[in-house]
Tab-separated table of C-alpha atoms in Angstrom:
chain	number	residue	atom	x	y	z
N	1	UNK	CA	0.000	0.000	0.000
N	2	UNK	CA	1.131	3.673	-1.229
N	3	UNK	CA	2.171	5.601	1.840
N	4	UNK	CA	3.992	8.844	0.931
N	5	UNK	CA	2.859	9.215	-2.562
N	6	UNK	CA	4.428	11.870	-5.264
N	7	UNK	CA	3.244	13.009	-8.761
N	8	UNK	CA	4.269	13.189	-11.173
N	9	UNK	CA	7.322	11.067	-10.980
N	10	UNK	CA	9.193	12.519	-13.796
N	11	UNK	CA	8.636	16.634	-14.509
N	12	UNK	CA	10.145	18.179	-17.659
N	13	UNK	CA	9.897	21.999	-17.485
N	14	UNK	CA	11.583	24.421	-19.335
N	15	UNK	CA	13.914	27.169	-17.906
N	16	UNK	CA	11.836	30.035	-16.088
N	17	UNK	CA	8.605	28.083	-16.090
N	18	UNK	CA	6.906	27.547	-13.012
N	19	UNK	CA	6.284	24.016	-11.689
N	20	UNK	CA	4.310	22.450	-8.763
N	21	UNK	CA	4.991	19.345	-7.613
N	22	UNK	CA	2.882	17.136	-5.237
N	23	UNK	CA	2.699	14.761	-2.030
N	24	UNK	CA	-0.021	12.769	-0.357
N	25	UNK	CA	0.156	10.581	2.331
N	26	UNK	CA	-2.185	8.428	4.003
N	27	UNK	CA	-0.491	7.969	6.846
N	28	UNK	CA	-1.930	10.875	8.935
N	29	UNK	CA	1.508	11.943	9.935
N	30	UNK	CA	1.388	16.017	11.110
N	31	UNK	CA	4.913	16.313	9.796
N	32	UNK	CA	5.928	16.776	6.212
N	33	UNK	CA	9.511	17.237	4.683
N	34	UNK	CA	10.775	18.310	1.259
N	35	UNK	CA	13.834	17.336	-0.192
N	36	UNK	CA	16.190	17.735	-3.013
N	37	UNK	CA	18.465	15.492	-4.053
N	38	UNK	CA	21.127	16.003	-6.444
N	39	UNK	CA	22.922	13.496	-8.233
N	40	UNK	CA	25.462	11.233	-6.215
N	41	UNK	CA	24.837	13.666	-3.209
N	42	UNK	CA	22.968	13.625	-0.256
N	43	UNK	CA	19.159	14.606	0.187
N	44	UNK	CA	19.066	18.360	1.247
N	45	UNK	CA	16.565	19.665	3.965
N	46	UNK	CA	14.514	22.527	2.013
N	47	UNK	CA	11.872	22.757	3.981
N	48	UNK	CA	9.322	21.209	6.465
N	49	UNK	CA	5.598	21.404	7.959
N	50	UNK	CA	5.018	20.577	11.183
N	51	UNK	CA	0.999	20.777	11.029
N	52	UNK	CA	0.698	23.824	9.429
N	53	UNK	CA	3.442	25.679	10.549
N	54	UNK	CA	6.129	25.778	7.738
N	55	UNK	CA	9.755	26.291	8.637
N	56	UNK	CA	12.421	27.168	6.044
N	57	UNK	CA	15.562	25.915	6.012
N	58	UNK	CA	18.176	29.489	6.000
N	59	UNK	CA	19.889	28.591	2.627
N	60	UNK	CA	16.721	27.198	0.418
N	61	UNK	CA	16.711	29.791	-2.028
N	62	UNK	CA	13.609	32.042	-2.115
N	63	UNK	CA	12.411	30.534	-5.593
N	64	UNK	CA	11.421	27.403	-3.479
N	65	UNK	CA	7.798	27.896	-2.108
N	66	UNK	CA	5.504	25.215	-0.266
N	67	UNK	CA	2.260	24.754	0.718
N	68	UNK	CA	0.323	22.194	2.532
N	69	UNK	CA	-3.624	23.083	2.498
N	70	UNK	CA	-4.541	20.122	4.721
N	71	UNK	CA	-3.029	17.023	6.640
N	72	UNK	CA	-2.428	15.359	3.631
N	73	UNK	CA	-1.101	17.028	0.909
N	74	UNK	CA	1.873	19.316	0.585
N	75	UNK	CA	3.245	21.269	-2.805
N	76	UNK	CA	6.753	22.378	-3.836
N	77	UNK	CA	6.812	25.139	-6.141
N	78	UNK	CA	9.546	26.629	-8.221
N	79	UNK	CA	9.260	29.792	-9.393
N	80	UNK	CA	11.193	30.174	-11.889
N	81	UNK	CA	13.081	26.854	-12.343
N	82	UNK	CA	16.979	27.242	-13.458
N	83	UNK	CA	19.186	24.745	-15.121
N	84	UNK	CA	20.837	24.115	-11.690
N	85	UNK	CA	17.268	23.150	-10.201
N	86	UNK	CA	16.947	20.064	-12.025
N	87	UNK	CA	17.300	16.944	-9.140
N	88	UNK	CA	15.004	14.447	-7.003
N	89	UNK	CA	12.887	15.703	-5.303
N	90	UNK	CA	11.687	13.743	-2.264
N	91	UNK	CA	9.058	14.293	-0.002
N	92	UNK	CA	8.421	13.067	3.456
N	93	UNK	CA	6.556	12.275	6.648
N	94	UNK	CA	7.039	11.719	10.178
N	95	UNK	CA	5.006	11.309	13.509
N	96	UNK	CA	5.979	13.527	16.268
N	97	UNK	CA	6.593	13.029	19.708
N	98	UNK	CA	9.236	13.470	23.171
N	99	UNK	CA	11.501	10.790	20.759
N	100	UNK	CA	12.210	11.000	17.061
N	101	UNK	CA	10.596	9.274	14.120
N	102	UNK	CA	11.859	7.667	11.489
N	103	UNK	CA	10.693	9.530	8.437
N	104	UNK	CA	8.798	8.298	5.095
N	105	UNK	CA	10.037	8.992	2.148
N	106	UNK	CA	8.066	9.443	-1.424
N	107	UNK	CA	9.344	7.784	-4.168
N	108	UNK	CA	10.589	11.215	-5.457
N	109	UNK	CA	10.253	13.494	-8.401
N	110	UNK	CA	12.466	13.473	-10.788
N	111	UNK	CA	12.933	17.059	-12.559
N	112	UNK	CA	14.499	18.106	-15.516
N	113	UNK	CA	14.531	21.401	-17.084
N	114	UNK	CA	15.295	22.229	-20.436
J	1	UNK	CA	25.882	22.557	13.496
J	2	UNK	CA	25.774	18.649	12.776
J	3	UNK	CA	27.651	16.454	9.960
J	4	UNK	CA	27.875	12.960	9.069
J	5	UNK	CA	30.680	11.207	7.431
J	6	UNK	CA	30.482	8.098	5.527
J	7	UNK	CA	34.405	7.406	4.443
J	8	UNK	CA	33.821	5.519	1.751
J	9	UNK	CA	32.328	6.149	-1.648
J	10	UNK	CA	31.667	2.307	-2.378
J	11	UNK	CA	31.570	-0.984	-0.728
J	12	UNK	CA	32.333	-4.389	-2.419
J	13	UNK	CA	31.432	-7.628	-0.761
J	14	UNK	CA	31.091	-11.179	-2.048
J	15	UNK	CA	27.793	-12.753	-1.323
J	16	UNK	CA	27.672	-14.821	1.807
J	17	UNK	CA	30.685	-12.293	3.528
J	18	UNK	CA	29.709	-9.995	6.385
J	19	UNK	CA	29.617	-6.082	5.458
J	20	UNK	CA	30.261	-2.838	6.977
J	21	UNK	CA	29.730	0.431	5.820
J	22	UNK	CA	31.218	2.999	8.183
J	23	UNK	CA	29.734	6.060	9.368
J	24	UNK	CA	31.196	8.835	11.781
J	25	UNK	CA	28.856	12.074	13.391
J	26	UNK	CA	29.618	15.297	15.166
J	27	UNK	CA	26.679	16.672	17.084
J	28	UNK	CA	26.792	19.449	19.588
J	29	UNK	CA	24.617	17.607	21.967
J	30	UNK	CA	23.117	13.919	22.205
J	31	UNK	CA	22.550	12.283	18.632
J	32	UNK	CA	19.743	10.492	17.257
J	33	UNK	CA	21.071	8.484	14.476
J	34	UNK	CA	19.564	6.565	11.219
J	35	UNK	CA	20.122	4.382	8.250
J	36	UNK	CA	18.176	4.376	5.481
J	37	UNK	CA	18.789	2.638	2.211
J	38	UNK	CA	17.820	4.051	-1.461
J	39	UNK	CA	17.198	1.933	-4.459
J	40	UNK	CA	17.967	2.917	-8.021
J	41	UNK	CA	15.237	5.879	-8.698
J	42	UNK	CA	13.311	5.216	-5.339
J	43	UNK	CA	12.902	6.931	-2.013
J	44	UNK	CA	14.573	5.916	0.847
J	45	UNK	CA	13.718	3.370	2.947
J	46	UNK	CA	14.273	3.047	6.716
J	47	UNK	CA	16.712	0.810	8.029
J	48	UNK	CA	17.148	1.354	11.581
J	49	UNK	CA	17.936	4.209	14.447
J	50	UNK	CA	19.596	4.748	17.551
J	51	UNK	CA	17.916	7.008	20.618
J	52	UNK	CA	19.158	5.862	23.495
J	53	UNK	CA	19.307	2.648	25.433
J	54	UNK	CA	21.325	-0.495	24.076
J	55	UNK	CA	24.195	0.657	21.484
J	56	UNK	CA	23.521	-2.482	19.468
J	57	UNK	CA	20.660	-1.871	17.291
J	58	UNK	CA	18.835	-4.488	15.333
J	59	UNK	CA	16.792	-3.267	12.066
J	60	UNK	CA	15.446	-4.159	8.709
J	61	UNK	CA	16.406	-6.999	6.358
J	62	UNK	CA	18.899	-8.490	8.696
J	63	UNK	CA	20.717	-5.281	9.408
J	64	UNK	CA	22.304	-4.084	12.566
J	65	UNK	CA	24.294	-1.199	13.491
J	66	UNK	CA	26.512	-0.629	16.721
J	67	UNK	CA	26.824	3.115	18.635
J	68	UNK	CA	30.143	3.920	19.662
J	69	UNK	CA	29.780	6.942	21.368
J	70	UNK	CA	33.368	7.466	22.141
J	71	UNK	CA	34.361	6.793	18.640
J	72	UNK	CA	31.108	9.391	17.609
J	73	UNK	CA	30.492	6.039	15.245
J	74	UNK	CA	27.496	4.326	14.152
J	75	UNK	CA	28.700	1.664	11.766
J	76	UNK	CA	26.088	-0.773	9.501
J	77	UNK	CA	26.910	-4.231	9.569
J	78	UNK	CA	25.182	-7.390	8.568
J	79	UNK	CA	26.515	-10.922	8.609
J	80	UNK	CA	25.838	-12.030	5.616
J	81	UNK	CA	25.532	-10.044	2.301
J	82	UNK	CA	23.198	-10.927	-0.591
J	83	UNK	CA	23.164	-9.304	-3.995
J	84	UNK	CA	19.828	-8.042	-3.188
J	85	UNK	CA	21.530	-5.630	-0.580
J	86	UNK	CA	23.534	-4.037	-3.525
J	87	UNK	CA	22.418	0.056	-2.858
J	88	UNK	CA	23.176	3.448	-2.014
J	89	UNK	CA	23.110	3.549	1.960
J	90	UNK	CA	22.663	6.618	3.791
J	91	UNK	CA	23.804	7.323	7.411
J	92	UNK	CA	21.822	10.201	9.298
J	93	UNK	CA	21.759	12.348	12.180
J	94	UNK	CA	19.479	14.443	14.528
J	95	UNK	CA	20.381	16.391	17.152
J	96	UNK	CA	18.420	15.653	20.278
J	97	UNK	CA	16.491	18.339	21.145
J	98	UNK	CA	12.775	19.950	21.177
J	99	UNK	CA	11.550	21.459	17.999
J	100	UNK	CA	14.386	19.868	15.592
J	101	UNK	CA	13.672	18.065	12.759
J	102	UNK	CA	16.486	19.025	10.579
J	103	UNK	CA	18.135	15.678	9.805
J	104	UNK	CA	21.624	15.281	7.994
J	105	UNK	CA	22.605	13.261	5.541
J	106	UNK	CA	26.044	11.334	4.895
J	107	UNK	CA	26.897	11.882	0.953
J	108	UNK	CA	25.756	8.201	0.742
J	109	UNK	CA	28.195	4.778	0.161
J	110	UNK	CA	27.274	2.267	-2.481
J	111	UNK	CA	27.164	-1.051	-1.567
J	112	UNK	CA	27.708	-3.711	-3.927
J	113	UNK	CA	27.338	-7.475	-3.498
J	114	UNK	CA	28.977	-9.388	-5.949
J	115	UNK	CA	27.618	-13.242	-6.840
Protein backbone atom coordinates (compact mmCIF):
# COMPACT_ATOMS: atom_id res chain seq x y z
CA UNK A 1 0.00 0.00 0.00
CA UNK A 2 1.13 3.67 -1.23
CA UNK A 3 2.17 5.60 1.84
CA UNK A 4 3.99 8.84 0.93
CA UNK A 5 2.86 9.21 -2.56
CA UNK A 6 4.43 11.87 -5.26
CA UNK A 7 3.24 13.01 -8.76
CA UNK A 8 4.27 13.19 -11.17
CA UNK A 9 7.32 11.07 -10.98
CA UNK A 10 9.19 12.52 -13.80
CA UNK A 11 8.64 16.63 -14.51
CA UNK A 12 10.15 18.18 -17.66
CA UNK A 13 9.90 22.00 -17.49
CA UNK A 14 11.58 24.42 -19.33
CA UNK A 15 13.91 27.17 -17.91
CA UNK A 16 11.84 30.04 -16.09
CA UNK A 17 8.60 28.08 -16.09
CA UNK A 18 6.91 27.55 -13.01
CA UNK A 19 6.28 24.02 -11.69
CA UNK A 20 4.31 22.45 -8.76
CA UNK A 21 4.99 19.35 -7.61
CA UNK A 22 2.88 17.14 -5.24
CA UNK A 23 2.70 14.76 -2.03
CA UNK A 24 -0.02 12.77 -0.36
CA UNK A 25 0.16 10.58 2.33
CA UNK A 26 -2.19 8.43 4.00
CA UNK A 27 -0.49 7.97 6.85
CA UNK A 28 -1.93 10.87 8.93
CA UNK A 29 1.51 11.94 9.93
CA UNK A 30 1.39 16.02 11.11
CA UNK A 31 4.91 16.31 9.80
CA UNK A 32 5.93 16.78 6.21
CA UNK A 33 9.51 17.24 4.68
CA UNK A 34 10.77 18.31 1.26
CA UNK A 35 13.83 17.34 -0.19
CA UNK A 36 16.19 17.73 -3.01
CA UNK A 37 18.46 15.49 -4.05
CA UNK A 38 21.13 16.00 -6.44
CA UNK A 39 22.92 13.50 -8.23
CA UNK A 40 25.46 11.23 -6.21
CA UNK A 41 24.84 13.67 -3.21
CA UNK A 42 22.97 13.62 -0.26
CA UNK A 43 19.16 14.61 0.19
CA UNK A 44 19.07 18.36 1.25
CA UNK A 45 16.56 19.67 3.97
CA UNK A 46 14.51 22.53 2.01
CA UNK A 47 11.87 22.76 3.98
CA UNK A 48 9.32 21.21 6.46
CA UNK A 49 5.60 21.40 7.96
CA UNK A 50 5.02 20.58 11.18
CA UNK A 51 1.00 20.78 11.03
CA UNK A 52 0.70 23.82 9.43
CA UNK A 53 3.44 25.68 10.55
CA UNK A 54 6.13 25.78 7.74
CA UNK A 55 9.75 26.29 8.64
CA UNK A 56 12.42 27.17 6.04
CA UNK A 57 15.56 25.91 6.01
CA UNK A 58 18.18 29.49 6.00
CA UNK A 59 19.89 28.59 2.63
CA UNK A 60 16.72 27.20 0.42
CA UNK A 61 16.71 29.79 -2.03
CA UNK A 62 13.61 32.04 -2.11
CA UNK A 63 12.41 30.53 -5.59
CA UNK A 64 11.42 27.40 -3.48
CA UNK A 65 7.80 27.90 -2.11
CA UNK A 66 5.50 25.21 -0.27
CA UNK A 67 2.26 24.75 0.72
CA UNK A 68 0.32 22.19 2.53
CA UNK A 69 -3.62 23.08 2.50
CA UNK A 70 -4.54 20.12 4.72
CA UNK A 71 -3.03 17.02 6.64
CA UNK A 72 -2.43 15.36 3.63
CA UNK A 73 -1.10 17.03 0.91
CA UNK A 74 1.87 19.32 0.58
CA UNK A 75 3.25 21.27 -2.81
CA UNK A 76 6.75 22.38 -3.84
CA UNK A 77 6.81 25.14 -6.14
CA UNK A 78 9.55 26.63 -8.22
CA UNK A 79 9.26 29.79 -9.39
CA UNK A 80 11.19 30.17 -11.89
CA UNK A 81 13.08 26.85 -12.34
CA UNK A 82 16.98 27.24 -13.46
CA UNK A 83 19.19 24.74 -15.12
CA UNK A 84 20.84 24.11 -11.69
CA UNK A 85 17.27 23.15 -10.20
CA UNK A 86 16.95 20.06 -12.02
CA UNK A 87 17.30 16.94 -9.14
CA UNK A 88 15.00 14.45 -7.00
CA UNK A 89 12.89 15.70 -5.30
CA UNK A 90 11.69 13.74 -2.26
CA UNK A 91 9.06 14.29 0.00
CA UNK A 92 8.42 13.07 3.46
CA UNK A 93 6.56 12.27 6.65
CA UNK A 94 7.04 11.72 10.18
CA UNK A 95 5.01 11.31 13.51
CA UNK A 96 5.98 13.53 16.27
CA UNK A 97 6.59 13.03 19.71
CA UNK A 98 9.24 13.47 23.17
CA UNK A 99 11.50 10.79 20.76
CA UNK A 100 12.21 11.00 17.06
CA UNK A 101 10.60 9.27 14.12
CA UNK A 102 11.86 7.67 11.49
CA UNK A 103 10.69 9.53 8.44
CA UNK A 104 8.80 8.30 5.09
CA UNK A 105 10.04 8.99 2.15
CA UNK A 106 8.07 9.44 -1.42
CA UNK A 107 9.34 7.78 -4.17
CA UNK A 108 10.59 11.22 -5.46
CA UNK A 109 10.25 13.49 -8.40
CA UNK A 110 12.47 13.47 -10.79
CA UNK A 111 12.93 17.06 -12.56
CA UNK A 112 14.50 18.11 -15.52
CA UNK A 113 14.53 21.40 -17.08
CA UNK A 114 15.29 22.23 -20.44
CA UNK B 1 25.88 22.56 13.50
CA UNK B 2 25.77 18.65 12.78
CA UNK B 3 27.65 16.45 9.96
CA UNK B 4 27.87 12.96 9.07
CA UNK B 5 30.68 11.21 7.43
CA UNK B 6 30.48 8.10 5.53
CA UNK B 7 34.41 7.41 4.44
CA UNK B 8 33.82 5.52 1.75
CA UNK B 9 32.33 6.15 -1.65
CA UNK B 10 31.67 2.31 -2.38
CA UNK B 11 31.57 -0.98 -0.73
CA UNK B 12 32.33 -4.39 -2.42
CA UNK B 13 31.43 -7.63 -0.76
CA UNK B 14 31.09 -11.18 -2.05
CA UNK B 15 27.79 -12.75 -1.32
CA UNK B 16 27.67 -14.82 1.81
CA UNK B 17 30.68 -12.29 3.53
CA UNK B 18 29.71 -10.00 6.38
CA UNK B 19 29.62 -6.08 5.46
CA UNK B 20 30.26 -2.84 6.98
CA UNK B 21 29.73 0.43 5.82
CA UNK B 22 31.22 3.00 8.18
CA UNK B 23 29.73 6.06 9.37
CA UNK B 24 31.20 8.84 11.78
CA UNK B 25 28.86 12.07 13.39
CA UNK B 26 29.62 15.30 15.17
CA UNK B 27 26.68 16.67 17.08
CA UNK B 28 26.79 19.45 19.59
CA UNK B 29 24.62 17.61 21.97
CA UNK B 30 23.12 13.92 22.21
CA UNK B 31 22.55 12.28 18.63
CA UNK B 32 19.74 10.49 17.26
CA UNK B 33 21.07 8.48 14.48
CA UNK B 34 19.56 6.56 11.22
CA UNK B 35 20.12 4.38 8.25
CA UNK B 36 18.18 4.38 5.48
CA UNK B 37 18.79 2.64 2.21
CA UNK B 38 17.82 4.05 -1.46
CA UNK B 39 17.20 1.93 -4.46
CA UNK B 40 17.97 2.92 -8.02
CA UNK B 41 15.24 5.88 -8.70
CA UNK B 42 13.31 5.22 -5.34
CA UNK B 43 12.90 6.93 -2.01
CA UNK B 44 14.57 5.92 0.85
CA UNK B 45 13.72 3.37 2.95
CA UNK B 46 14.27 3.05 6.72
CA UNK B 47 16.71 0.81 8.03
CA UNK B 48 17.15 1.35 11.58
CA UNK B 49 17.94 4.21 14.45
CA UNK B 50 19.60 4.75 17.55
CA UNK B 51 17.92 7.01 20.62
CA UNK B 52 19.16 5.86 23.49
CA UNK B 53 19.31 2.65 25.43
CA UNK B 54 21.32 -0.50 24.08
CA UNK B 55 24.20 0.66 21.48
CA UNK B 56 23.52 -2.48 19.47
CA UNK B 57 20.66 -1.87 17.29
CA UNK B 58 18.84 -4.49 15.33
CA UNK B 59 16.79 -3.27 12.07
CA UNK B 60 15.45 -4.16 8.71
CA UNK B 61 16.41 -7.00 6.36
CA UNK B 62 18.90 -8.49 8.70
CA UNK B 63 20.72 -5.28 9.41
CA UNK B 64 22.30 -4.08 12.57
CA UNK B 65 24.29 -1.20 13.49
CA UNK B 66 26.51 -0.63 16.72
CA UNK B 67 26.82 3.11 18.64
CA UNK B 68 30.14 3.92 19.66
CA UNK B 69 29.78 6.94 21.37
CA UNK B 70 33.37 7.47 22.14
CA UNK B 71 34.36 6.79 18.64
CA UNK B 72 31.11 9.39 17.61
CA UNK B 73 30.49 6.04 15.24
CA UNK B 74 27.50 4.33 14.15
CA UNK B 75 28.70 1.66 11.77
CA UNK B 76 26.09 -0.77 9.50
CA UNK B 77 26.91 -4.23 9.57
CA UNK B 78 25.18 -7.39 8.57
CA UNK B 79 26.51 -10.92 8.61
CA UNK B 80 25.84 -12.03 5.62
CA UNK B 81 25.53 -10.04 2.30
CA UNK B 82 23.20 -10.93 -0.59
CA UNK B 83 23.16 -9.30 -4.00
CA UNK B 84 19.83 -8.04 -3.19
CA UNK B 85 21.53 -5.63 -0.58
CA UNK B 86 23.53 -4.04 -3.52
CA UNK B 87 22.42 0.06 -2.86
CA UNK B 88 23.18 3.45 -2.01
CA UNK B 89 23.11 3.55 1.96
CA UNK B 90 22.66 6.62 3.79
CA UNK B 91 23.80 7.32 7.41
CA UNK B 92 21.82 10.20 9.30
CA UNK B 93 21.76 12.35 12.18
CA UNK B 94 19.48 14.44 14.53
CA UNK B 95 20.38 16.39 17.15
CA UNK B 96 18.42 15.65 20.28
CA UNK B 97 16.49 18.34 21.14
CA UNK B 98 12.78 19.95 21.18
CA UNK B 99 11.55 21.46 18.00
CA UNK B 100 14.39 19.87 15.59
CA UNK B 101 13.67 18.07 12.76
CA UNK B 102 16.49 19.03 10.58
CA UNK B 103 18.13 15.68 9.80
CA UNK B 104 21.62 15.28 7.99
CA UNK B 105 22.61 13.26 5.54
CA UNK B 106 26.04 11.33 4.90
CA UNK B 107 26.90 11.88 0.95
CA UNK B 108 25.76 8.20 0.74
CA UNK B 109 28.19 4.78 0.16
CA UNK B 110 27.27 2.27 -2.48
CA UNK B 111 27.16 -1.05 -1.57
CA UNK B 112 27.71 -3.71 -3.93
CA UNK B 113 27.34 -7.47 -3.50
CA UNK B 114 28.98 -9.39 -5.95
CA UNK B 115 27.62 -13.24 -6.84
Amino acid sequence: DAMVIQNPRYQVTQFGKPVTLSCSQTLNHNVMYWYQQKSSQAPKLLFHYYDKDFNNEADTPDNFQSRRPNTSFCFLDIRSPGLGDAAMYLCATSRDGPLPYEQYFGPGTRLTVT
Amino acid sequence: AQSVAQPEDQVNVAEGNPLTVKCTYSVSGNPYLFWYVQYPNRGLQFLLKYITGDNLVKGSYGFEAEFNKSQTSFHLKKPSALVSDSALYFCAVRVAGAGSYQLTFGKGTKLSVIP
